[in-house]
Coordinates of C-alpha atoms and ligand atoms in Angstrom, one line a residue:
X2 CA 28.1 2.6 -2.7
X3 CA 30.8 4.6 -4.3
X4 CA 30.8 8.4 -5.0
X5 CA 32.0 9.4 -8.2
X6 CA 30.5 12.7 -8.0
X7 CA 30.2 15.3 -4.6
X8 CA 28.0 18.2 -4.1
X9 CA 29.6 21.7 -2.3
X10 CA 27.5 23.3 0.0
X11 CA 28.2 27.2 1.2
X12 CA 26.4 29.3 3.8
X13 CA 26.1 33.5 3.9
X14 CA 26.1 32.8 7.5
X15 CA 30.2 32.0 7.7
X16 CA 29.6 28.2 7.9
X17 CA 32.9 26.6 6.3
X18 CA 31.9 25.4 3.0
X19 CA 30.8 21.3 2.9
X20 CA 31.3 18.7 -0.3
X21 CA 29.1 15.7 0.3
X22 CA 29.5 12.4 -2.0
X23 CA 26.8 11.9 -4.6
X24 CA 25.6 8.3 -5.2
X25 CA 24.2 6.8 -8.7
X26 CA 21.7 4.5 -8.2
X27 CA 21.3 1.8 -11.4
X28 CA 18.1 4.1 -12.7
X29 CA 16.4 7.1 -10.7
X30 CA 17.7 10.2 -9.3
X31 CA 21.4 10.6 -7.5
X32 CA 21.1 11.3 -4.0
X33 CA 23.5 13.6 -2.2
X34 CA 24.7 11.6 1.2
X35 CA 24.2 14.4 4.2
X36 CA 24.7 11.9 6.8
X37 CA 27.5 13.9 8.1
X38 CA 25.9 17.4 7.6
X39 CA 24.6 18.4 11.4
X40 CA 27.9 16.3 12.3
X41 CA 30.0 19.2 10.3
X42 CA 27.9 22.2 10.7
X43 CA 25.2 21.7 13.1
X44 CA 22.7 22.2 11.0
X45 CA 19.8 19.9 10.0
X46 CA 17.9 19.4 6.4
X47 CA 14.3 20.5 6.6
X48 CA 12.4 18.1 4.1
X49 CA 8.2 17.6 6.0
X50 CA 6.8 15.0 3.7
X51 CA 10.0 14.1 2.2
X52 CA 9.2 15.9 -1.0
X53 CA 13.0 14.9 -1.8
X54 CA 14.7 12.7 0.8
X55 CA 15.7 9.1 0.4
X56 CA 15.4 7.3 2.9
X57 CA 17.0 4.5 2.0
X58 CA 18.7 1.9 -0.8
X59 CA 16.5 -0.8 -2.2
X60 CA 16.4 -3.2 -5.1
X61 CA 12.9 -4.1 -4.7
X62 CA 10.3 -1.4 -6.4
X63 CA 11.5 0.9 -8.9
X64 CA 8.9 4.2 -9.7
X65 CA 9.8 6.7 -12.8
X66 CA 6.8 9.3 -11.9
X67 CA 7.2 11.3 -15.3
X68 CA 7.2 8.0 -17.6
X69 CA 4.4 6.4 -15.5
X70 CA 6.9 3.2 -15.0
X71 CA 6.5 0.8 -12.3
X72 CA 8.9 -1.9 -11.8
X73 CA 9.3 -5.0 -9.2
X74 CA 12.6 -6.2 -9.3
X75 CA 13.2 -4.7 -12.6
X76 CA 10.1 -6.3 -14.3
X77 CA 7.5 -3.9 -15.3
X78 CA 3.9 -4.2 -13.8
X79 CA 2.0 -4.3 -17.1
X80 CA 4.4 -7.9 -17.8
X81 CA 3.9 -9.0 -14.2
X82 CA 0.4 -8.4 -14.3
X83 CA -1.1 -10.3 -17.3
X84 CA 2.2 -13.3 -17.6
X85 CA 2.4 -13.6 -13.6
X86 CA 0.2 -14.6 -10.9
X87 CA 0.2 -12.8 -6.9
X88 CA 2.0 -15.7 -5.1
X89 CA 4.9 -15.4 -8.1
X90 CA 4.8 -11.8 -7.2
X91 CA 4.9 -12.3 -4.0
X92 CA 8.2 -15.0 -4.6
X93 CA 9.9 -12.1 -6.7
X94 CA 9.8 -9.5 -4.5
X95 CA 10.7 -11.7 -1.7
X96 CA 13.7 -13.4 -3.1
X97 CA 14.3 -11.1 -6.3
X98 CA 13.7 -13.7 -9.2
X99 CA 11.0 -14.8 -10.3
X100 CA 10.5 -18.6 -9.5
X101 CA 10.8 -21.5 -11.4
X102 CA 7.9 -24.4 -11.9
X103 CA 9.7 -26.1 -8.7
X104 CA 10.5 -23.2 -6.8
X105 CA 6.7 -21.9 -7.2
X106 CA 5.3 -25.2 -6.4
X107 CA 7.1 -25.1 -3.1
X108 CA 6.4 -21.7 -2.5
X109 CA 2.6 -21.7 -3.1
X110 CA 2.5 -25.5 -0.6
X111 CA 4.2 -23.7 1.9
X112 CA 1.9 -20.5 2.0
X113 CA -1.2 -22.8 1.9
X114 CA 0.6 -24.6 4.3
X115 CA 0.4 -21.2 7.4
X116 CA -3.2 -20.3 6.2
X117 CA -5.2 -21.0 9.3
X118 CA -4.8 -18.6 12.6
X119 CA -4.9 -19.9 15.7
X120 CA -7.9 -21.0 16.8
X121 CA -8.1 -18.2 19.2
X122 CA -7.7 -15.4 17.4
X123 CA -11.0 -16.1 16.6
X124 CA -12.0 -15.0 20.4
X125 CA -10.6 -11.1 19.4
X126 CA -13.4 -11.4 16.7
X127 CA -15.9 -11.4 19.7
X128 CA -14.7 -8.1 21.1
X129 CA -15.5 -6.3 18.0
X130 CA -18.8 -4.7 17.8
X131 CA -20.6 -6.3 14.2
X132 CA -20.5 -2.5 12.9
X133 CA -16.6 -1.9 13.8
X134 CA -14.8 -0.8 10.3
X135 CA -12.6 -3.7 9.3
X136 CA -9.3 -1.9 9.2
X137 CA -9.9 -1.6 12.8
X138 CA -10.5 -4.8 12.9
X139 CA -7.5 -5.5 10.8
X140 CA -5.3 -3.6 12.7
X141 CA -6.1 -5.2 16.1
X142 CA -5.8 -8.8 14.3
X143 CA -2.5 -8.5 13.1
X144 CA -0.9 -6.7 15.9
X145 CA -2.7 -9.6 18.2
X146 CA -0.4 -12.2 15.8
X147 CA 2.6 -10.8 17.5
X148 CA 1.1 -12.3 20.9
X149 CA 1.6 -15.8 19.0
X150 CA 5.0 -16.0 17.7
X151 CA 6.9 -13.1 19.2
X152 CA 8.6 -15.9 20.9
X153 CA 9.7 -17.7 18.6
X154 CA 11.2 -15.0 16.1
X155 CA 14.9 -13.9 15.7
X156 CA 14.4 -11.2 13.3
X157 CA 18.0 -11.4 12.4
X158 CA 17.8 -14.8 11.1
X159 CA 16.2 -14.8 7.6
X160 CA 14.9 -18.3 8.2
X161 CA 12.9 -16.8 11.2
X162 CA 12.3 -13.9 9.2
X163 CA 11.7 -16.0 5.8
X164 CA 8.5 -17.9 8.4
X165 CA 7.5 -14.8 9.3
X166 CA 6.8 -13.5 5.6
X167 CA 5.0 -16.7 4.9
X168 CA 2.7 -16.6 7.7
X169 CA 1.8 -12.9 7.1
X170 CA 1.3 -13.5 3.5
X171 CA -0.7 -16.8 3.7
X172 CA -2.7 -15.2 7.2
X173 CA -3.8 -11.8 6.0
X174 CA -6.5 -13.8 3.4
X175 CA -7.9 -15.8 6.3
X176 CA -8.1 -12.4 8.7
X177 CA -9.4 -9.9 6.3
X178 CA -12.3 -12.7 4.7
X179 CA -12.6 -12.9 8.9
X180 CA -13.1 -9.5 9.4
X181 CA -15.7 -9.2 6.5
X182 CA -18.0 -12.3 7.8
X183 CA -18.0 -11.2 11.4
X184 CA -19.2 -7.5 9.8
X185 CA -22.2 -10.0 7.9
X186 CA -22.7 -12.0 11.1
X187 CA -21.6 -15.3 9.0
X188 CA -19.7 -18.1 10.6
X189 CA -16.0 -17.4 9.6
X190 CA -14.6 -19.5 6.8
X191 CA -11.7 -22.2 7.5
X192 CA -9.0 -21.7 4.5
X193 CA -9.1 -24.7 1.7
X194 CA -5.6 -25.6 1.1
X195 CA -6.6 -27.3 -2.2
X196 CA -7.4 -23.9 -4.2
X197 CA -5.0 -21.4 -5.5
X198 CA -4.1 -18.2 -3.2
X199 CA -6.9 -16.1 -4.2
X200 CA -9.8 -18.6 -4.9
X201 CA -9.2 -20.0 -1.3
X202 CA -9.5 -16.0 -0.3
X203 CA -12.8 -15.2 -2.6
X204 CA -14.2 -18.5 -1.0
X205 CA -13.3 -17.3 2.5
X206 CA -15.2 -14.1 1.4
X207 CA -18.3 -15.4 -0.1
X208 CA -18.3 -19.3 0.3
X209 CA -20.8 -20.5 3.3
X210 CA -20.7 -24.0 5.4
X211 CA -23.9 -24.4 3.5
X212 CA -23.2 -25.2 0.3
X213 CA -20.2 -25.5 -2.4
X214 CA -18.3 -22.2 -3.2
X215 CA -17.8 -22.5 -7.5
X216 CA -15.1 -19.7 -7.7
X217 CA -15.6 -18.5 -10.9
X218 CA -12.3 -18.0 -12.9
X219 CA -12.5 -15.1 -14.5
X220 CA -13.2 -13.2 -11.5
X221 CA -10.4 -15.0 -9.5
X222 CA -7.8 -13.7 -12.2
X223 CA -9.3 -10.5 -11.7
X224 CA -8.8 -10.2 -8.3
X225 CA -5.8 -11.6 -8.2
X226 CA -4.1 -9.0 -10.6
X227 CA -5.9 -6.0 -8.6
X228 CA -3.5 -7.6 -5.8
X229 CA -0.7 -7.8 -7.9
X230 CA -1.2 -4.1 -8.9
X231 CA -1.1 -3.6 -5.3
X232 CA 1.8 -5.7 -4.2
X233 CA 4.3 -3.1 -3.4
X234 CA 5.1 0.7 -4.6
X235 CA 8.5 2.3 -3.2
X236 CA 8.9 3.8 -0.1
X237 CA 5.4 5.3 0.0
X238 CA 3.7 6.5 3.5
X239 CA 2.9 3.0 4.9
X240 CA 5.9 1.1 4.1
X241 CA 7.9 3.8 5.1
X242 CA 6.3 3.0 8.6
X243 CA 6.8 -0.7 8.4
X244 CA 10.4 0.5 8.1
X245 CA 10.5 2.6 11.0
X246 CA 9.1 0.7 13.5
X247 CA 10.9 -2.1 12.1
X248 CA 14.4 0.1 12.9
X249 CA 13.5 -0.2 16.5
X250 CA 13.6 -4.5 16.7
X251 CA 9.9 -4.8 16.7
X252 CA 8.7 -8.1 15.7
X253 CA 7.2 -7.7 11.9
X254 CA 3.5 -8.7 12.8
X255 CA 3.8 -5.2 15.0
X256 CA 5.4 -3.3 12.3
X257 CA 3.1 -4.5 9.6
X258 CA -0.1 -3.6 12.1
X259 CA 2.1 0.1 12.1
X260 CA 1.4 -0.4 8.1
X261 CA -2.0 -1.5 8.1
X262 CA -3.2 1.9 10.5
X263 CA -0.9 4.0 7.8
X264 CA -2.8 2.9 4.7
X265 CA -6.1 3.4 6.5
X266 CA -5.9 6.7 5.8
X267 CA -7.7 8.9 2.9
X268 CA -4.8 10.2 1.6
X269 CA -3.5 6.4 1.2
X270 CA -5.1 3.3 0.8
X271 CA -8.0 4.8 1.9
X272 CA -8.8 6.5 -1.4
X273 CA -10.3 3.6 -2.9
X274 CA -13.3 3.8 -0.6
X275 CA -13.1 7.3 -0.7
X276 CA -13.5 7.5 -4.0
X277 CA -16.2 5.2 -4.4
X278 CA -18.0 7.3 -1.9
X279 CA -17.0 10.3 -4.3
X280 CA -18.8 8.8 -7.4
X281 CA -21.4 7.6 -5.8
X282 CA -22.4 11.1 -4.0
X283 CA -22.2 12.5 -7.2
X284 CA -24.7 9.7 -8.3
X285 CA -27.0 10.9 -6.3
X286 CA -26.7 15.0 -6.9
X287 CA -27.3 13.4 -10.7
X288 CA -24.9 11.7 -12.1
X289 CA -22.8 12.6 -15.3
X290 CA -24.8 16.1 -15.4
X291 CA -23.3 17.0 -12.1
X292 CA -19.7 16.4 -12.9
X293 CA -19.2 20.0 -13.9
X294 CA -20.4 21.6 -10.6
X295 CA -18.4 18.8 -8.5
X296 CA -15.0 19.5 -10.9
X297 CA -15.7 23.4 -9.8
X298 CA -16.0 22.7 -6.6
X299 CA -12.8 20.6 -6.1
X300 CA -10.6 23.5 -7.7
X301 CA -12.0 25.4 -5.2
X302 CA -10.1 25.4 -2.2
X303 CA -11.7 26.5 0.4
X304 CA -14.4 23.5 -0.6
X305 CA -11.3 21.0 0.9
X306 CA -12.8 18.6 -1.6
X307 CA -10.4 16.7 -3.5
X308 CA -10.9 14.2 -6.7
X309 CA -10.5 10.9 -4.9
X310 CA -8.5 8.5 -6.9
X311 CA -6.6 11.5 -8.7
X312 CA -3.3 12.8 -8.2
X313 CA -0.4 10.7 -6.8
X314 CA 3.3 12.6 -5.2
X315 CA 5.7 10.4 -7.3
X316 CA 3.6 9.6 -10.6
X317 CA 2.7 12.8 -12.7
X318 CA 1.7 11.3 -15.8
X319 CA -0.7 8.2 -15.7
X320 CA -0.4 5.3 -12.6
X321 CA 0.2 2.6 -14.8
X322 CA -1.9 0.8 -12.4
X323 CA -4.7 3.0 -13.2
X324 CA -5.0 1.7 -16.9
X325 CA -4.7 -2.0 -16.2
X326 CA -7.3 -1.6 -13.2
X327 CA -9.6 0.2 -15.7
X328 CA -9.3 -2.6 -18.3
X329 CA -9.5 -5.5 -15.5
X330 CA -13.0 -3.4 -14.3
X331 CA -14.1 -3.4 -18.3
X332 CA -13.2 -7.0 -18.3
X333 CA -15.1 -7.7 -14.5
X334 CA -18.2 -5.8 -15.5
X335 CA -18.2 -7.6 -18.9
X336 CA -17.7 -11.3 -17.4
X337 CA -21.0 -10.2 -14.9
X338 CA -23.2 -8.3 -17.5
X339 CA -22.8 -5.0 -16.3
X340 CA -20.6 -3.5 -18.9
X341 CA -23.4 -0.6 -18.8
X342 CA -22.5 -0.5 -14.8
X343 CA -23.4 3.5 -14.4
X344 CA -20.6 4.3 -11.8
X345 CA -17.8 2.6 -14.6
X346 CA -19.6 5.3 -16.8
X347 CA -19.6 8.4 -14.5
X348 CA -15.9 7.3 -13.7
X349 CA -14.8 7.1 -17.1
X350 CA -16.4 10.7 -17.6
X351 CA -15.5 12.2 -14.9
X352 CA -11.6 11.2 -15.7
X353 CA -11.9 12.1 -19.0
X354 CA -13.7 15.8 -18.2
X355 CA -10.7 16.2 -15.3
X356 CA -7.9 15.6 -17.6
X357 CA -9.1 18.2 -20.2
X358 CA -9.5 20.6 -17.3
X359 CA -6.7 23.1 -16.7
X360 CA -6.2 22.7 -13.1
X361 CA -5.6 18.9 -13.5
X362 CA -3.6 19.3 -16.2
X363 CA -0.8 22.5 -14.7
X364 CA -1.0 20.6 -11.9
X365 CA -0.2 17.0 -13.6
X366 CA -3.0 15.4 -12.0
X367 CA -4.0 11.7 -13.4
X368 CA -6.2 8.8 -12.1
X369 CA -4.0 6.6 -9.5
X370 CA -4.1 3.3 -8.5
X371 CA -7.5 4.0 -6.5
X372 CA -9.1 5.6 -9.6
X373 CA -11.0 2.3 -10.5
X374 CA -9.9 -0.4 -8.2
X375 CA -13.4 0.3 -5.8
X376 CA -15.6 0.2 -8.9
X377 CA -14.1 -3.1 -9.8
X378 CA -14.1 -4.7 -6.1
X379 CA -17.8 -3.4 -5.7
X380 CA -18.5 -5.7 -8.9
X381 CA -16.7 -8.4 -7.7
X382 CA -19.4 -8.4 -4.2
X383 CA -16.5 -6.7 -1.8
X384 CA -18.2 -4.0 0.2
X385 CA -16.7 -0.5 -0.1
X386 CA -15.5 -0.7 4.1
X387 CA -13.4 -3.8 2.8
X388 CA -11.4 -1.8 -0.1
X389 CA -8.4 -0.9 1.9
X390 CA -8.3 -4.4 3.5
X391 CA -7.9 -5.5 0.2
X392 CA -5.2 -3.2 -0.4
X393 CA -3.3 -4.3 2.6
X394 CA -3.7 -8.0 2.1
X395 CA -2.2 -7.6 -1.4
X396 CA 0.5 -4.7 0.3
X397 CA 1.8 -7.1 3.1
X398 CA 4.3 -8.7 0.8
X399 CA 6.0 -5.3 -0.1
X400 CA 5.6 -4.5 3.5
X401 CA 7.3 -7.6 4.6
X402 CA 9.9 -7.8 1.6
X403 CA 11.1 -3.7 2.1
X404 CA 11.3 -4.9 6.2
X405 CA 13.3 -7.9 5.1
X406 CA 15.7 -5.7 3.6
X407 CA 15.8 -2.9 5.9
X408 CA 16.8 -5.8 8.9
X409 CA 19.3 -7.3 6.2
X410 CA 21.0 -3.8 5.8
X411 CA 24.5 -3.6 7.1
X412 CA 24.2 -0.1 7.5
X413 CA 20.0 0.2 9.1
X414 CA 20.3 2.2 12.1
X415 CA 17.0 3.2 14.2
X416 CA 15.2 5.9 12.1
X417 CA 15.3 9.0 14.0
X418 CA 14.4 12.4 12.5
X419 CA 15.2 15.7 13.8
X420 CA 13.3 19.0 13.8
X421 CA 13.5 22.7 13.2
X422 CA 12.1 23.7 17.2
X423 CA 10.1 27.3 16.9
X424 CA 8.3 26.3 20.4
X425 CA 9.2 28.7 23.7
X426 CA 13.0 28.8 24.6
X427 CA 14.1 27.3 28.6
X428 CA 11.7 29.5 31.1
X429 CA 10.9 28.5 34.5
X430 CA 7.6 27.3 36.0
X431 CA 6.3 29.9 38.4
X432 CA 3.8 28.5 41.4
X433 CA -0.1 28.4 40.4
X434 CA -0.8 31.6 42.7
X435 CA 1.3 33.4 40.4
X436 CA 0.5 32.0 36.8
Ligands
SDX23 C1 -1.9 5.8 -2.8 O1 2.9 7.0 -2.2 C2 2.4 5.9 -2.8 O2 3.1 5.3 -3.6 C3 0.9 5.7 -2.5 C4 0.2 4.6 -3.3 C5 0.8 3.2 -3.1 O3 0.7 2.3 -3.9 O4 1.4 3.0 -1.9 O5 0.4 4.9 -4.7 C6 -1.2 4.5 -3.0 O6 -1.9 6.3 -1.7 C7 -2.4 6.5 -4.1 C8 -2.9 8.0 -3.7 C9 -4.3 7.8 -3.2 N1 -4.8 9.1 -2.7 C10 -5.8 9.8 -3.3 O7 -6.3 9.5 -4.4 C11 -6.3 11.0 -2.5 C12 -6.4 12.2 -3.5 N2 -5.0 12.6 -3.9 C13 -4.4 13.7 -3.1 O8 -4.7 13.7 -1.7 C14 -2.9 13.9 -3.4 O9 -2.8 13.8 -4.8 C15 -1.9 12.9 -2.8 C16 -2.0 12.8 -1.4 C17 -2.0 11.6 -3.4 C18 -0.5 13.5 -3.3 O10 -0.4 14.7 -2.6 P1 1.0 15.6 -2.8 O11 2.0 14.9 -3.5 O12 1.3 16.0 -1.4 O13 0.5 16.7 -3.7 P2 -0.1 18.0 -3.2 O14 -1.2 17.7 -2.2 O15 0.9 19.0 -2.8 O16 -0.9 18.5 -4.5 C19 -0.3 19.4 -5.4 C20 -1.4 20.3 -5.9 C21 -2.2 21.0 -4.8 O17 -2.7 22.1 -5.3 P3 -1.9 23.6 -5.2 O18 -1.6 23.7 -3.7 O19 -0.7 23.4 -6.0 O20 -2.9 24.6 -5.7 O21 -2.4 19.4 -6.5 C22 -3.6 19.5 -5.8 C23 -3.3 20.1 -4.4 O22 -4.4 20.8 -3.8 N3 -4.2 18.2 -5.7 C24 -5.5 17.9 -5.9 C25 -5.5 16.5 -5.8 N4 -4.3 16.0 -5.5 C26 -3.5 17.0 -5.5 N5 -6.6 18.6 -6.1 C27 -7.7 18.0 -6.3 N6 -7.9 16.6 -6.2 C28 -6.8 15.8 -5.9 N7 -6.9 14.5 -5.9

């Protein structure tokens, strides 16, 4: 990076004045390079959340908040998402272009190719109790994987590292359909290396040993672009801690585990669930009448209730993942008869009363990614506990690719933030008789 530009910082305080270099990326916002601030004044940024800290460079996932752009590797989502399937998606943010007809073949053999586990992962199944949530599951799973290859992984060798994406990306469909047939007490389901990515997954899901599993096509598209909409999204909360803990050496099945307990939360990946927990409470208060008093009540704020599915810290104007997840839903509910589906209704109200509301609007609140994507899983059979397992199946390939290029980073150093300390100064311990 070259600075054409700096940035001059003074202090009331008598600090010598400080110019810093300013970087241009190819699009977004300059940053201003404080690396050596504490260096030449002893003073640190203070930044909780990161409201405006970079963290670091990437090519990979481009996000213009105020146009509502998303772009992998340049391409925008809304291209990707109908003239692209996941495991092309998956190649591109990998590698950066998107594959040819030779390139994909190879790609997709060599992902259905690491779909099975080892047979005894299936033993960490058994310690589970049938009722644990699945992320829990999840998380325990894919940290376990580290116990089978840690060995066998210099994670500064992108051949080793190049393995490593493949197994995660062609594992997590096998684990997460895992984790969902030991919640139903089914036998777990062996991957079929014969269908495509996703139908092997929705098999995996709902197939049995008893008969046939006929994926049906139109739902296999679907679920296929929910996981491209899902693939990868900047440095956001949980690939920002795939990053960290990948600073430190840690193989990548630990770091992406570190990824899969971020996501969990509410705030996160867990929204999706939240949400349809949101709309279906609201169901059962009474529906679309009910909106009103639940709208009141989340711009009050001593209620702590939020609109689940609404809001997002980089995007204020519409997630353009939002709209396409809303017209995959339309497209899912049609394909299964249920186009009259009464929680696609009260959604579609509800967004519609929240963006003509005043506090939404100041505030530049719009449906996110999460808005719709439970309504649509719930149609395609996926229980509400498995939503943000869905999320981090189709996530893991960001994960992996934004790890990828942290290790590959000349300049990655261990991430290690400072603080601003208003805890008690040095004091001495006196002897219990006297405290
Ligand atoms: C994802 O980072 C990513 O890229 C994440 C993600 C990805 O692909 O990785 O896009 C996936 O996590 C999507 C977001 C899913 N979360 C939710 O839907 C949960 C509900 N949303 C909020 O919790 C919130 O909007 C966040 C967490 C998403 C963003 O929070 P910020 O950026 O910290 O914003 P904020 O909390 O400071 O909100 C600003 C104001 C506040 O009001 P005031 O203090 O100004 O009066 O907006 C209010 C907030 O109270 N607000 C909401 C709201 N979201 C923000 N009020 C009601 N309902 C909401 N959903």
């Amino acid at each position: 990076m070259t600075a054409q530009k700096t940035a001059t910082l003074t202090f009331s305080d008598g600090t010598p004045p400080v110019e810093f270099p300013i970087y241009e990326g190819t699009i977004g916002p300059d940053v201003v390079d404080i690396r050596k601030l504490y260096a030449q004044t002893g003073k640190f940024t203070y930044d909780p959340g990161f409201m405006s800290t970079a963290a670091c460079e990437s090519r990979i996932t481009y996000i213009d908040g105020d146009k509502g752009e998303l772009l992998y590797r340049g391409y925008p989502i809304e291209q990707l998402a109908v003239n692209c399937d996941y495991l092309e998606t998956c190649y591109l943010l990998l590698n950066g272009e998107l594959p040819n007809a030779e390139q994909r073949r190879d790609f997709e053999y060599r992902v259905m190719h690491h779909t099975m586990v080892h047979e005894q992962m299936t033993r960490f199944f058994q310690g589970f109790r049938r009722d644990a949530h699945p992320m829990a599951v999840l998380v325990g799973c894919v940290g376990a994987l580290s116990a089978f290859y840690h060995d066998s992984l210099d994670i500064n060798d992108p051949e080793h590292r190049f393995v490593s994406a493949i197994r995660l990306i062609a594992k997590m469909p096998t684990l997460v359909a895992a984790a969902y047939k030991y919640s139903m007490g089914q036998p777990l389901m062996y991957p079929r290396n014969d269908l495509s990515y996703t139908a092997n997954f929705m098999r995996m899901m709902f197939g049995t040993p008893c008969e046939e599993y006929q994926p049906n096509d139109v739902l296999v598209r679907a679920l296929d672009r929910i996981l491209i909409l899902h693939a990868d999204h900047e440095q956001n909360a949980s690939t920002s801690t795939v990053r960290l803990a990948g600073s430190s050496g840690a193989n990548p099945f630990a770091c992406i585990a570190a990824g899969i307990a971020t996501l969990w939360g509410p705030a996160h990946g867990g929204a999706n669930e939240a949400c349809l927990v949101m709309l279906d409470e609201i169901q059962k208060q009474g529906g679309i009448e009910k909106i009103g008093e639940f709208i009141d009540k989340v711009k009050d704020k001593n209620s702590g209730v939020k609109l689940m599915g609404f809001g997002h810290r980089v995007y204020k104007n519409y997630d353009p993942r939002a709209k396409l997840m809303e017209e995959t839903c339309a497209e899912v509910l049609q394909e299964l008869g249920l186009q009259n589906d009464p929680t696609f209704a009260l959604a579609m109200k509800l967004e519609q009363i929240a963006r003509e509301d005043d506090y939404f609007v100041q505030r530049k609140l719009y449906p996110n990614v999460d808005f719709y994507s439970g309504i649509v899983q719930k149609a395609l059979g996926i229980p509400v506990s498995m939503f943000t397992c869905i999320f981090a199946l189709a996530r893991t390939v960001g994960w992996i690719a934004q790890w990828g290029e942290m290790i590959a980073d000349p300049d990655q150093k261990i991430g290690r933030p400072r603080q601003l300390f208003t805890g008690p100064v040095r004091r001495d311990v006196k002897p219990i008789a006297e405290r």
